[in-house]
mmCIF file of N, CA, C and O in Angstrom:
data_model
loop_
_atom_site.group_PDB
_atom_site.id
_atom_site.type_symbol
_atom_site.label_atom_id
_atom_site.label_comp_id
_atom_site.label_asym_id
_atom_site.label_seq_id
_atom_site.Cartn_x
_atom_site.Cartn_y
_atom_site.Cartn_z
ATOM 1 N N MET A 1 0.849 -1.169 0.000
ATOM 2 C CA MET A 1 0.000 0.000 0.000
ATOM 3 C C MET A 1 0.899 1.238 0.000
ATOM 4 O O MET A 1 1.803 1.344 0.815
ATOM 5 N N THR A 2 0.601 2.167 -0.897
ATOM 6 C CA THR A 2 1.398 3.385 -0.978
ATOM 7 C C THR A 2 0.914 4.422 0.038
ATOM 8 O O THR A 2 -0.157 4.272 0.636
ATOM 9 N N ILE A 3 1.689 5.473 0.170
ATOM 10 C CA ILE A 3 1.338 6.547 1.099
ATOM 11 C C ILE A 3 -0.007 7.157 0.724
ATOM 12 O O ILE A 3 -0.877 7.347 1.585
ATOM 13 N N ARG A 4 -0.206 7.475 -0.546
ATOM 14 C CA ARG A 4 -1.475 8.083 -0.980
ATOM 15 C C ARG A 4 -2.653 7.130 -0.789
ATOM 16 O O ARG A 4 -3.736 7.547 -0.400
ATOM 17 N N GLU A 5 -2.446 5.850 -1.044
ATOM 18 C CA GLU A 5 -3.509 4.865 -0.815
ATOM 19 C C GLU A 5 -3.856 4.777 0.668
ATOM 20 O O GLU A 5 -5.033 4.692 1.034
ATOM 21 N N ALA A 6 -2.846 4.807 1.512
ATOM 22 C CA ALA A 6 -3.083 4.760 2.953
ATOM 23 C C ALA A 6 -3.826 6.007 3.421
ATOM 24 O O ALA A 6 -4.764 5.914 4.218
ATOM 25 N N ALA A 7 -3.427 7.164 2.932
ATOM 26 C CA ALA A 7 -4.120 8.402 3.301
ATOM 27 C C ALA A 7 -5.586 8.338 2.903
ATOM 28 O O ALA A 7 -6.470 8.701 3.694
ATOM 29 N N ALA A 8 -5.857 7.867 1.709
ATOM 30 C CA ALA A 8 -7.248 7.754 1.244
ATOM 31 C C ALA A 8 -8.032 6.758 2.098
ATOM 32 O O ALA A 8 -9.167 7.033 2.508
ATOM 33 N N ALA A 9 -7.418 5.619 2.395
ATOM 34 C CA ALA A 9 -8.094 4.594 3.203
ATOM 35 C C ALA A 9 -8.378 5.088 4.613
ATOM 36 O O ALA A 9 -9.384 4.717 5.217
ATOM 37 N N LEU A 10 -7.506 5.942 5.137
ATOM 38 C CA LEU A 10 -7.696 6.495 6.480
ATOM 39 C C LEU A 10 -8.622 7.708 6.479
ATOM 40 O O LEU A 10 -9.005 8.184 7.549
ATOM 41 N N GLY A 11 -8.944 8.226 5.300
ATOM 42 C CA GLY A 11 -9.737 9.455 5.227
ATOM 43 C C GLY A 11 -8.952 10.649 5.722
ATOM 44 O O GLY A 11 -9.511 11.606 6.257
ATOM 45 N N ALA A 12 -7.639 10.597 5.558
ATOM 46 C CA ALA A 12 -6.750 11.648 6.063
ATOM 47 C C ALA A 12 -6.478 12.692 4.982
ATOM 48 O O ALA A 12 -6.483 12.396 3.792
ATOM 49 N N GLU A 13 -6.206 13.883 5.439
ATOM 50 C CA GLU A 13 -5.860 15.001 4.562
ATOM 51 C C GLU A 13 -4.346 15.000 4.334
ATOM 52 O O GLU A 13 -3.573 14.915 5.294
ATOM 53 N N ILE A 14 -3.927 15.093 3.081
ATOM 54 C CA ILE A 14 -2.500 15.211 2.784
ATOM 55 C C ILE A 14 -2.155 16.694 2.865
ATOM 56 O O ILE A 14 -2.625 17.495 2.065
ATOM 57 N N VAL A 15 -1.347 17.073 3.857
ATOM 58 C CA VAL A 15 -1.025 18.487 4.058
ATOM 59 C C VAL A 15 0.355 18.858 3.521
ATOM 60 O O VAL A 15 0.662 20.038 3.368
ATOM 61 N N GLN A 16 1.196 17.879 3.251
ATOM 62 C CA GLN A 16 2.476 18.098 2.555
ATOM 63 C C GLN A 16 2.533 17.037 1.481
ATOM 64 O O GLN A 16 2.719 15.860 1.768
ATOM 65 N N ASP A 17 2.332 17.467 0.234
ATOM 66 C CA ASP A 17 2.123 16.497 -0.845
ATOM 67 C C ASP A 17 3.268 16.377 -1.840
ATOM 68 O O ASP A 17 3.109 15.768 -2.891
ATOM 69 N N GLU A 18 4.429 16.902 -1.518
ATOM 70 C CA GLU A 18 5.575 16.767 -2.409
ATOM 71 C C GLU A 18 6.496 15.675 -1.872
ATOM 72 O O GLU A 18 7.402 15.933 -1.079
ATOM 73 N N PHE A 19 6.205 14.438 -2.312
ATOM 74 C CA PHE A 19 6.935 13.262 -1.840
ATOM 75 C C PHE A 19 6.806 12.162 -2.869
ATOM 76 O O PHE A 19 5.916 12.192 -3.716
ATOM 77 N N GLU A 20 7.698 11.189 -2.780
ATOM 78 C CA GLU A 20 7.614 10.009 -3.628
ATOM 79 C C GLU A 20 6.601 9.058 -2.999
ATOM 80 O O GLU A 20 6.706 8.721 -1.814
ATOM 81 N N ASP A 21 5.632 8.638 -3.786
ATOM 82 C CA ASP A 21 4.535 7.809 -3.279
ATOM 83 C C ASP A 21 4.964 6.343 -3.199
ATOM 84 O O ASP A 21 4.558 5.512 -3.996
ATOM 85 N N THR A 22 5.775 6.037 -2.204
ATOM 86 C CA THR A 22 6.329 4.696 -2.051
ATOM 87 C C THR A 22 5.410 3.797 -1.226
ATOM 88 O O THR A 22 4.508 4.270 -0.532
ATOM 89 N N ALA A 23 5.686 2.515 -1.281
ATOM 90 C CA ALA A 23 4.939 1.551 -0.473
ATOM 91 C C ALA A 23 5.398 1.655 0.984
ATOM 92 O O ALA A 23 6.576 1.838 1.260
ATOM 93 N N LEU A 24 4.441 1.546 1.894
ATOM 94 C CA LEU A 24 4.752 1.576 3.326
ATOM 95 C C LEU A 24 5.196 0.191 3.787
ATOM 96 O O LEU A 24 4.591 -0.815 3.425
ATOM 97 N N SER A 25 6.224 0.157 4.612
ATOM 98 C CA SER A 25 6.730 -1.110 5.138
ATOM 99 C C SER A 25 6.201 -1.410 6.535
ATOM 100 O O SER A 25 6.451 -2.470 7.084
ATOM 101 N N GLY A 26 5.472 -0.465 7.115
ATOM 102 C CA GLY A 26 4.952 -0.637 8.460
ATOM 103 C C GLY A 26 4.644 0.710 9.070
ATOM 104 O O GLY A 26 4.562 1.720 8.359
ATOM 105 N N ALA A 27 4.478 0.742 10.370
ATOM 106 C CA ALA A 27 4.180 1.995 11.068
ATOM 107 C C ALA A 27 4.651 1.893 12.510
ATOM 108 O O ALA A 27 4.829 0.791 13.042
ATOM 109 N N TYR A 28 4.836 3.055 13.119
ATOM 110 C CA TYR A 28 5.221 3.122 14.520
ATOM 111 C C TYR A 28 4.454 4.265 15.163
ATOM 112 O O TYR A 28 4.353 5.346 14.579
ATOM 113 N N THR A 29 3.911 4.029 16.339
ATOM 114 C CA THR A 29 3.127 5.034 17.041
ATOM 115 C C THR A 29 3.867 5.456 18.298
ATOM 116 O O THR A 29 4.158 4.630 19.158
ATOM 117 N N SER A 30 4.177 6.757 18.372
ATOM 118 C CA SER A 30 4.827 7.280 19.567
ATOM 119 C C SER A 30 4.840 8.798 19.518
ATOM 120 O O SER A 30 4.874 9.395 18.446
ATOM 121 N N ASP A 31 4.841 9.406 20.699
ATOM 122 C CA ASP A 31 5.001 10.851 20.825
ATOM 123 C C ASP A 31 6.354 11.200 21.428
ATOM 124 O O ASP A 31 6.711 12.359 21.524
ATOM 125 N N LEU A 32 7.085 10.198 21.821
ATOM 126 C CA LEU A 32 8.407 10.395 22.397
ATOM 127 C C LEU A 32 9.434 10.198 21.278
ATOM 128 O O LEU A 32 9.648 9.075 20.808
ATOM 129 N N LEU A 33 10.032 11.292 20.828
ATOM 130 C CA LEU A 33 10.869 11.229 19.638
ATOM 131 C C LEU A 33 12.109 10.357 19.822
ATOM 132 O O LEU A 33 12.545 9.706 18.876
ATOM 133 N N SER A 34 12.650 10.281 21.021
ATOM 134 C CA SER A 34 13.783 9.384 21.250
ATOM 135 C C SER A 34 13.352 7.924 21.088
ATOM 136 O O SER A 34 14.124 7.088 20.610
ATOM 137 N N ASP A 35 12.118 7.611 21.449
ATOM 138 C CA ASP A 35 11.573 6.268 21.257
ATOM 139 C C ASP A 35 11.453 5.956 19.769
ATOM 140 O O ASP A 35 11.760 4.848 19.328
ATOM 141 N N VAL A 36 11.025 6.933 18.998
ATOM 142 C CA VAL A 36 10.912 6.766 17.545
ATOM 143 C C VAL A 36 12.294 6.473 16.958
ATOM 144 O O VAL A 36 12.454 5.558 16.144
ATOM 145 N N MET A 37 13.298 7.229 17.386
ATOM 146 C CA MET A 37 14.655 7.011 16.871
ATOM 147 C C MET A 37 15.152 5.601 17.183
ATOM 148 O O MET A 37 15.853 4.993 16.386
ATOM 149 N N ALA A 38 14.767 5.077 18.317
ATOM 150 C CA ALA A 38 15.245 3.761 18.732
ATOM 151 C C ALA A 38 14.486 2.601 18.100
ATOM 152 O O ALA A 38 15.057 1.516 17.930
ATOM 153 N N HIS A 39 13.210 2.812 17.729
ATOM 154 C CA HIS A 39 12.391 1.655 17.366
ATOM 155 C C HIS A 39 11.663 1.710 16.034
ATOM 156 O O HIS A 39 11.176 0.670 15.573
ATOM 157 N N ALA A 40 11.523 2.854 15.412
ATOM 158 C CA ALA A 40 10.780 2.936 14.147
ATOM 159 C C ALA A 40 11.562 2.248 13.033
ATOM 160 O O ALA A 40 12.794 2.188 13.065
ATOM 161 N N ARG A 41 10.825 1.734 12.050
ATOM 162 C CA ARG A 41 11.437 1.017 10.925
ATOM 163 C C ARG A 41 11.551 1.915 9.703
ATOM 164 O O ARG A 41 10.712 2.778 9.476
ATOM 165 N N ASP A 42 12.579 1.659 8.910
ATOM 166 C CA ASP A 42 12.744 2.371 7.645
ATOM 167 C C ASP A 42 11.524 2.183 6.749
ATOM 168 O O ASP A 42 10.949 1.098 6.708
ATOM 169 N N GLY A 43 11.156 3.245 6.043
ATOM 170 C CA GLY A 43 10.086 3.151 5.065
ATOM 171 C C GLY A 43 8.695 3.079 5.640
ATOM 172 O O GLY A 43 7.744 2.753 4.940
ATOM 173 N N GLY A 44 8.560 3.379 6.909
ATOM 174 C CA GLY A 44 7.265 3.274 7.556
ATOM 175 C C GLY A 44 6.620 4.615 7.823
ATOM 176 O O GLY A 44 7.130 5.666 7.445
ATOM 177 N N ALA A 45 5.484 4.552 8.476
ATOM 178 C CA ALA A 45 4.726 5.739 8.884
ATOM 179 C C ALA A 45 4.975 5.988 10.368
ATOM 180 O O ALA A 45 5.131 5.045 11.144
ATOM 181 N N LEU A 46 5.002 7.250 10.739
ATOM 182 C CA LEU A 46 5.042 7.639 12.144
ATOM 183 C C LEU A 46 3.688 8.216 12.501
ATOM 184 O O LEU A 46 3.248 9.195 11.896
ATOM 185 N N ILE A 47 3.014 7.613 13.463
ATOM 186 C CA ILE A 47 1.701 8.054 13.933
ATOM 187 C C ILE A 47 1.926 8.793 15.238
ATOM 188 O O ILE A 47 2.419 8.206 16.206
ATOM 189 N N THR A 48 1.538 10.087 15.281
ATOM 190 C CA THR A 48 1.895 10.917 16.427
ATOM 191 C C THR A 48 0.977 12.134 16.532
ATOM 192 O O THR A 48 0.209 12.424 15.618
ATOM 193 N N ILE A 49 1.094 12.846 17.662
ATOM 194 C CA ILE A 49 0.463 14.157 17.792
ATOM 195 C C ILE A 49 1.522 15.252 17.802
ATOM 196 O O ILE A 49 1.200 16.426 17.941
ATOM 197 N N GLN A 50 2.774 14.872 17.645
ATOM 198 C CA GLN A 50 3.885 15.826 17.684
ATOM 199 C C GLN A 50 3.994 16.562 16.348
ATOM 200 O O GLN A 50 4.679 16.114 15.432
ATOM 201 N N ALA A 51 3.329 17.691 16.254
ATOM 202 C CA ALA A 51 3.311 18.475 15.016
ATOM 203 C C ALA A 51 4.296 19.632 15.138
ATOM 204 O O ALA A 51 3.916 20.762 15.454
ATOM 205 N N HIS A 52 5.572 19.318 14.906
ATOM 206 C CA HIS A 52 6.581 20.368 14.896
ATOM 207 C C HIS A 52 7.782 19.906 14.087
ATOM 208 O O HIS A 52 7.894 18.742 13.693
ATOM 209 N N LYS A 53 8.666 20.840 13.816
ATOM 210 C CA LYS A 53 9.812 20.608 12.942
ATOM 211 C C LYS A 53 10.723 19.490 13.437
ATOM 212 O O LYS A 53 11.295 18.755 12.627
ATOM 213 N N ASN A 54 10.863 19.314 14.733
ATOM 214 C CA ASN A 54 11.730 18.255 15.264
ATOM 215 C C ASN A 54 11.232 16.864 14.880
ATOM 216 O O ASN A 54 12.030 15.930 14.757
ATOM 217 N N THR A 55 9.937 16.714 14.700
ATOM 218 C CA THR A 55 9.385 15.427 14.275
ATOM 219 C C THR A 55 9.922 15.062 12.898
ATOM 220 O O THR A 55 10.245 13.895 12.634
ATOM 221 N N VAL A 56 10.043 16.039 12.026
ATOM 222 C CA VAL A 56 10.594 15.799 10.688
ATOM 223 C C VAL A 56 12.064 15.396 10.790
ATOM 224 O O VAL A 56 12.512 14.471 10.098
ATOM 225 N N ALA A 57 12.813 16.064 11.646
ATOM 226 C CA ALA A 57 14.232 15.733 11.813
ATOM 227 C C ALA A 57 14.396 14.284 12.262
ATOM 228 O O ALA A 57 15.246 13.553 11.733
ATOM 229 N N VAL A 58 13.584 13.850 13.202
ATOM 230 C CA VAL A 58 13.650 12.468 13.679
ATOM 231 C C VAL A 58 13.225 11.508 12.571
ATOM 232 O O VAL A 58 13.860 10.473 12.358
ATOM 233 N N ALA A 59 12.173 11.851 11.852
ATOM 234 C CA ALA A 59 11.718 11.002 10.747
ATOM 235 C C ALA A 59 12.818 10.820 9.714
ATOM 236 O O ALA A 59 12.999 9.724 9.168
ATOM 237 N N THR A 60 13.565 11.863 9.465
ATOM 238 C CA THR A 60 14.673 11.797 8.510
ATOM 239 C C THR A 60 15.754 10.837 8.999
ATOM 240 O O THR A 60 16.299 10.049 8.220
ATOM 241 N N LEU A 61 16.044 10.859 10.286
ATOM 242 C CA LEU A 61 17.085 9.993 10.848
ATOM 243 C C LEU A 61 16.773 8.508 10.680
ATOM 244 O O LEU A 61 17.676 7.703 10.481
ATOM 245 N N VAL A 62 15.502 8.150 10.777
ATOM 246 C CA VAL A 62 15.122 6.738 10.717
ATOM 247 C C VAL A 62 14.409 6.370 9.416
ATOM 248 O O VAL A 62 13.844 5.291 9.303
ATOM 249 N N ASP A 63 14.454 7.267 8.444
ATOM 250 C CA ASP A 63 13.887 7.027 7.116
ATOM 251 C C ASP A 63 12.385 6.754 7.136
ATOM 252 O O ASP A 63 11.884 5.867 6.445
ATOM 253 N N ILE A 64 11.661 7.505 7.955
ATOM 254 C CA ILE A 64 10.201 7.487 7.937
ATOM 255 C C ILE A 64 9.755 8.193 6.660
ATOM 256 O O ILE A 64 10.297 9.237 6.301
ATOM 257 N N THR A 65 8.757 7.652 5.978
ATOM 258 C CA THR A 65 8.324 8.260 4.719
ATOM 259 C C THR A 65 7.062 9.106 4.847
ATOM 260 O O THR A 65 6.788 9.925 3.984
ATOM 261 N N VAL A 66 6.303 8.896 5.921
ATOM 262 C CA VAL A 66 5.089 9.689 6.128
ATOM 263 C C VAL A 66 4.861 9.887 7.624
ATOM 264 O O VAL A 66 5.028 8.960 8.415
ATOM 265 N N ILE A 67 4.496 11.107 7.983
ATOM 266 C CA ILE A 67 4.127 11.433 9.355
ATOM 267 C C ILE A 67 2.619 11.620 9.379
ATOM 268 O O ILE A 67 2.081 12.419 8.607
ATOM 269 N N VAL A 68 1.954 10.877 10.247
ATOM 270 C CA VAL A 68 0.500 10.966 10.396
ATOM 271 C C VAL A 68 0.222 11.753 11.672
ATOM 272 O O VAL A 68 0.494 11.274 12.775
ATOM 273 N N ILE A 69 -0.309 12.953 11.517
ATOM 274 C CA ILE A 69 -0.658 13.799 12.658
ATOM 275 C C ILE A 69 -2.106 13.513 13.041
ATOM 276 O O ILE A 69 -3.014 13.638 12.210
ATOM 277 N N CYS A 70 -2.316 13.155 14.293
ATOM 278 C CA CYS A 70 -3.652 12.765 14.771
ATOM 279 C C CYS A 70 -4.343 13.898 15.526
ATOM 280 O O CYS A 70 -3.739 14.924 15.827
ATOM 281 N N ASN A 71 -5.609 13.671 15.833
ATOM 282 C CA ASN A 71 -6.442 14.593 16.610
ATOM 283 C C ASN A 71 -6.610 15.955 15.942
ATOM 284 O O ASN A 71 -6.827 16.958 16.620
ATOM 285 N N ALA A 72 -6.483 15.987 14.622
ATOM 286 C CA ALA A 72 -6.677 17.219 13.828
ATOM 287 C C ALA A 72 -5.823 18.383 14.323
ATOM 288 O O ALA A 72 -6.216 19.541 14.233
ATOM 289 N N ARG A 73 -4.648 18.060 14.840
ATOM 290 C CA ARG A 73 -3.760 19.112 15.335
ATOM 291 C C ARG A 73 -3.325 20.019 14.186
ATOM 292 O O ARG A 73 -3.098 19.553 13.075
ATOM 293 N N PRO A 74 -3.170 21.284 14.473
ATOM 294 C CA PRO A 74 -2.645 22.186 13.444
ATOM 295 C C PRO A 74 -1.187 21.830 13.139
ATOM 296 O O PRO A 74 -0.444 21.426 14.036
ATOM 297 N N VAL A 75 -0.829 21.960 11.880
ATOM 298 C CA VAL A 75 0.532 21.650 11.458
ATOM 299 C C VAL A 75 1.209 22.968 11.080
ATOM 300 O O VAL A 75 0.784 23.635 10.139
ATOM 301 N N PRO A 76 2.262 23.348 11.806
ATOM 302 C CA PRO A 76 2.905 24.630 11.536
ATOM 303 C C PRO A 76 3.647 24.639 10.191
ATOM 304 O O PRO A 76 4.112 23.605 9.709
ATOM 305 N N GLU A 77 3.728 25.810 9.633
ATOM 306 C CA GLU A 77 4.355 25.981 8.319
ATOM 307 C C GLU A 77 5.815 25.529 8.310
ATOM 308 O O GLU A 77 6.269 24.935 7.334
ATOM 309 N N ASP A 78 6.555 25.778 9.394
ATOM 310 C CA ASP A 78 7.963 25.363 9.396
ATOM 311 C C ASP A 78 8.108 23.844 9.368
ATOM 312 O O ASP A 78 9.055 23.308 8.797
ATOM 313 N N MET A 79 7.143 23.130 9.932
ATOM 314 C CA MET A 79 7.155 21.673 9.831
ATOM 315 C C MET A 79 6.910 21.239 8.394
ATOM 316 O O MET A 79 7.577 20.343 7.878
ATOM 317 N N LEU A 80 5.940 21.874 7.745
ATOM 318 C CA LEU A 80 5.632 21.518 6.357
ATOM 319 C C LEU A 80 6.806 21.816 5.438
ATOM 320 O O LEU A 80 7.114 21.028 4.536
ATOM 321 N N GLU A 81 7.476 22.931 5.662
ATOM 322 C CA GLU A 81 8.650 23.274 4.848
ATOM 323 C C GLU A 81 9.766 22.258 5.049
ATOM 324 O O GLU A 81 10.409 21.831 4.084
ATOM 325 N N ALA A 82 10.016 21.883 6.295
ATOM 326 C CA ALA A 82 11.057 20.888 6.580
ATOM 327 C C ALA A 82 10.713 19.552 5.931
ATOM 328 O O ALA A 82 11.584 18.895 5.339
ATOM 329 N N ALA A 83 9.458 19.137 6.020
ATOM 330 C CA ALA A 83 9.026 17.876 5.410
ATOM 331 C C ALA A 83 9.161 17.934 3.890
ATOM 332 O O ALA A 83 9.603 16.964 3.262
ATOM 333 N N LYS A 84 8.801 19.051 3.312
ATOM 334 C CA LYS A 84 8.936 19.231 1.862
ATOM 335 C C LYS A 84 10.404 19.114 1.457
ATOM 336 O O LYS A 84 10.739 18.422 0.492
ATOM 337 N N ASP A 85 11.280 19.770 2.188
ATOM 338 C CA ASP A 85 12.717 19.721 1.896
ATOM 339 C C ASP A 85 13.262 18.292 1.959
ATOM 340 O O ASP A 85 14.179 17.939 1.225
ATOM 341 N N GLU A 86 12.702 17.478 2.850
ATOM 342 C CA GLU A 86 13.169 16.102 3.035
ATOM 343 C C GLU A 86 12.371 15.082 2.221
ATOM 344 O O GLU A 86 12.692 13.890 2.226
ATOM 345 N N GLY A 87 11.295 15.520 1.551
ATOM 346 C CA GLY A 87 10.473 14.602 0.769
ATOM 347 C C GLY A 87 9.635 13.668 1.618
ATOM 348 O O GLY A 87 9.302 12.562 1.201
ATOM 349 N N ILE A 88 9.282 14.125 2.813
ATOM 350 C CA ILE A 88 8.462 13.326 3.732
ATOM 351 C C ILE A 88 7.021 13.806 3.648
ATOM 352 O O ILE A 88 6.744 14.999 3.772
ATOM 353 N N ALA A 89 6.114 12.878 3.438
ATOM 354 C CA ALA A 89 4.693 13.212 3.404
ATOM 355 C C ALA A 89 4.207 13.527 4.809
ATOM 356 O O ALA A 89 4.668 12.926 5.784
ATOM 357 N N VAL A 90 3.256 14.456 4.905
ATOM 358 C CA VAL A 90 2.589 14.741 6.175
ATOM 359 C C VAL A 90 1.101 14.662 5.908
ATOM 360 O O VAL A 90 0.583 15.356 5.018
ATOM 361 N N ILE A 91 0.429 13.796 6.647
ATOM 362 C CA ILE A 91 -1.019 13.694 6.541
ATOM 363 C C ILE A 91 -1.626 13.945 7.914
ATOM 364 O O ILE A 91 -0.976 13.751 8.937
ATOM 365 N N ARG A 92 -2.874 14.409 7.899
ATOM 366 C CA ARG A 92 -3.546 14.743 9.161
ATOM 367 C C ARG A 92 -4.930 14.101 9.176
ATOM 368 O O ARG A 92 -5.639 14.087 8.182
ATOM 369 N N THR A 93 -5.275 13.596 10.363
ATOM 370 C CA THR A 93 -6.577 12.982 10.568
ATOM 371 C C THR A 93 -7.178 13.488 11.869
ATOM 372 O O THR A 93 -6.458 13.875 12.782
ATOM 373 N N LYS A 94 -8.485 13.457 11.940
ATOM 374 C CA LYS A 94 -9.156 13.868 13.177
ATOM 375 C C LYS A 94 -9.185 12.736 14.201
ATOM 376 O O LYS A 94 -9.459 12.956 15.376
ATOM 377 N N GLU A 95 -8.850 11.523 13.764
ATOM 378 C CA GLU A 95 -8.900 10.374 14.662
ATOM 379 C C GLU A 95 -7.701 10.351 15.595
ATOM 380 O O GLU A 95 -6.667 10.955 15.323
ATOM 381 N N ASN A 96 -7.835 9.602 16.688
ATOM 382 C CA ASN A 96 -6.735 9.507 17.655
ATOM 383 C C ASN A 96 -5.722 8.437 17.223
ATOM 384 O O ASN A 96 -5.954 7.678 16.288
ATOM 385 N N GLN A 97 -4.618 8.384 17.938
ATOM 386 C CA GLN A 97 -3.531 7.481 17.570
ATOM 387 C C GLN A 97 -3.922 6.008 17.659
ATOM 388 O O GLN A 97 -3.501 5.205 16.830
ATOM 389 N N TYR A 98 -4.704 5.666 18.648
ATOM 390 C CA TYR A 98 -5.138 4.282 18.817
ATOM 391 C C TYR A 98 -5.925 3.827 17.590
ATOM 392 O O TYR A 98 -5.649 2.760 17.019
ATOM 393 N N THR A 99 -6.883 4.639 17.172
ATOM 394 C CA THR A 99 -7.730 4.290 16.031
ATOM 395 C C THR A 99 -6.909 4.206 14.749
ATOM 396 O O THR A 99 -7.032 3.251 13.985
ATOM 397 N N VAL A 100 -6.055 5.195 14.517
ATOM 398 C CA VAL A 100 -5.231 5.213 13.305
ATOM 399 C C VAL A 100 -4.271 4.023 13.298
ATOM 400 O O VAL A 100 -4.097 3.374 12.261
ATOM 401 N N SER A 101 -3.694 3.718 14.437
ATOM 402 C CA SER A 101 -2.769 2.582 14.508
ATOM 403 C C SER A 101 -3.468 1.286 14.146
ATOM 404 O O SER A 101 -2.932 0.475 13.375
ATOM 405 N N GLY A 102 -4.659 1.082 14.684
ATOM 406 C CA GLY A 102 -5.415 -0.131 14.378
ATOM 407 C C GLY A 102 -5.788 -0.222 12.912
ATOM 408 O O GLY A 102 -5.664 -1.277 12.287
ATOM 409 N N LYS A 103 -6.245 0.881 12.362
ATOM 410 C CA LYS A 103 -6.628 0.886 10.950
ATOM 411 C C LYS A 103 -5.425 0.647 10.042
ATOM 412 O O LYS A 103 -5.504 -0.137 9.095
ATOM 413 N N LEU A 104 -4.321 1.301 10.340
ATOM 414 C CA LEU A 104 -3.138 1.130 9.505
ATOM 415 C C LEU A 104 -2.569 -0.283 9.639
ATOM 416 O O LEU A 104 -2.132 -0.884 8.664
ATOM 417 N N TYR A 105 -2.624 -0.823 10.833
ATOM 418 C CA TYR A 105 -2.190 -2.209 11.026
ATOM 419 C C TYR A 105 -3.007 -3.151 10.148
ATOM 420 O O TYR A 105 -2.463 -4.014 9.457
ATOM 421 N N ALA A 106 -4.322 -2.976 10.156
ATOM 422 C CA ALA A 106 -5.188 -3.836 9.349
ATOM 423 C C ALA A 106 -4.921 -3.648 7.855
ATOM 424 O O ALA A 106 -4.909 -4.629 7.102
ATOM 425 N N LEU A 107 -4.676 -2.431 7.444
ATOM 426 C CA LEU A 107 -4.420 -2.154 6.029
ATOM 427 C C LEU A 107 -3.090 -2.759 5.558
ATOM 428 O O LEU A 107 -2.967 -3.175 4.400
ATOM 429 N N LEU A 108 -2.109 -2.795 6.429
ATOM 430 C CA LEU A 108 -0.780 -3.264 6.037
ATOM 431 C C LEU A 108 -0.537 -4.741 6.326
ATOM 432 O O LEU A 108 0.507 -5.285 5.963
ATOM 433 N N SER A 109 -1.484 -5.411 6.963
ATOM 434 C CA SER A 109 -1.303 -6.842 7.293
ATOM 435 C C SER A 109 -1.742 -7.743 6.165
ATOM 436 O O SER A 109 -2.509 -7.442 5.335
#
C-alpha cells in the first residue's frame, strides 16, 4: 500500500504532498521522539500528535516516509517546509492514535 492509498483509506488530509509515493513497510506510534529514533522502521509511517519541525528531523534519521498527525492538530508551516525539503509526506486525521494505529495495522497486514 502506498502513502497516498493509505491516506485515502484512512480518510486523512494530505497536508504536505511533495513526496515520492512509495509503499509503506509498516508503522510506529509514539510521541516520544527518542523512542521513535530507537524503534521505528525504515520506510514506515510515524503516527503521532507531535506536530513540529523536530518530528521531521527524527523522521529523517530513521527514514520514515510519512508522518500521520492525529487529533486534527494544526501543522505549523515550518514543519511543512522541513518535510517538503526532506520529501516526507505529512497527513492529518481527526482520529486519535489508537484508532489510526489499528486501521493502519489492518491495512498493512
